[in-house]
Amino acid sequence: DFTREMGMLVKKNNLGFGDRSWRYSMYIQDGIIKKMFVEPGFSDDCSTDPFEASDAGTMLEYLRANKA
C-alpha cells in the first residue's frame, strides 16, 4: 500500500514478479521526505532492473555532503 501511494508501484510481469516496488531510497527527517533517489527508467515491464541511484553509497555521499 505504501509503494502504491508513493506512486512507485510498477508491473514486472516480464521478469515473472508481478507488481513490485520500483527501486528508490529516501532520506526522511521528522516524517518529511528530504531527498529521493529514484532509479532511471521508471516504467512497467522495464527491460532492465537498474540499481545505481538508490544504492547505499549514493545515500551516504549525499548525507556526508549535506551535514546539518
Coordinates of C-alpha atoms in Angstrom, one line a residue:
D1 CA 0.0 0.0 0.0
F2 CA 2.8 2.4 0.8
T3 CA 4.5 1.8 -2.5
R4 CA 1.2 2.3 -4.4
E5 CA 0.5 5.6 -2.5
M6 CA 4.1 6.8 -3.2
G7 CA 3.4 6.2 -7.0
M8 CA 6.3 3.8 -7.1
L9 CA 4.5 0.6 -8.0
V10 CA 5.3 -1.0 -11.4
K11 CA 4.5 -4.2 -13.1
K12 CA 7.4 -6.6 -13.6
N13 CA 5.5 -9.3 -15.3
N14 CA 8.3 -9.6 -17.9
L15 CA 10.6 -10.8 -15.1
G16 CA 8.0 -13.0 -13.5
F17 CA 7.4 -10.8 -10.5
G18 CA 4.0 -9.1 -11.0
D19 CA 3.5 -5.8 -9.2
R20 CA 6.7 -4.6 -7.4
S21 CA 8.2 -1.5 -6.0
W22 CA 10.4 0.4 -8.3
R23 CA 13.8 0.9 -6.7
Y24 CA 14.3 4.1 -4.8
S25 CA 15.8 5.3 -1.5
M26 CA 14.6 8.2 0.6
Y27 CA 16.1 10.4 3.3
I28 CA 13.3 11.3 5.7
Q29 CA 13.7 13.7 8.6
D30 CA 10.9 14.2 11.1
G31 CA 8.4 12.5 8.8
I32 CA 9.3 14.7 5.8
I33 CA 10.9 13.4 2.7
K34 CA 14.0 15.5 2.3
K35 CA 15.6 13.6 -0.7
M36 CA 14.6 10.7 -3.0
F37 CA 17.0 8.8 -5.3
V38 CA 14.9 7.0 -7.9
E39 CA 16.4 4.6 -10.4
P40 CA 16.2 5.8 -14.1
G41 CA 13.8 4.1 -16.5
F42 CA 10.7 4.0 -14.2
S43 CA 8.1 2.1 -16.2
D44 CA 6.0 -1.1 -16.2
D45 CA 7.9 -4.1 -17.6
C46 CA 11.2 -2.3 -17.8
S47 CA 13.7 -4.4 -19.7
T48 CA 16.4 -3.6 -17.2
D49 CA 16.5 -3.7 -13.4
P50 CA 18.8 -0.8 -12.5
F51 CA 20.5 -0.4 -9.2
E52 CA 22.7 2.6 -9.3
A53 CA 20.9 5.7 -8.0
S54 CA 19.2 4.1 -5.0
D55 CA 22.2 2.3 -3.5
A56 CA 23.7 2.9 -0.1
G57 CA 26.8 4.6 -1.5
T58 CA 24.7 7.3 -3.2
M59 CA 22.8 8.0 0.0
L60 CA 25.9 8.1 2.1
E61 CA 27.6 10.5 -0.3
Y62 CA 24.5 12.8 -0.1
L63 CA 24.4 12.7 3.7
R64 CA 28.1 13.5 4.0
A65 CA 27.8 16.4 1.6
N66 CA 24.7 17.8 3.4
K67 CA 25.6 17.5 7.1
A68 CA 23.3 19.7 9.2

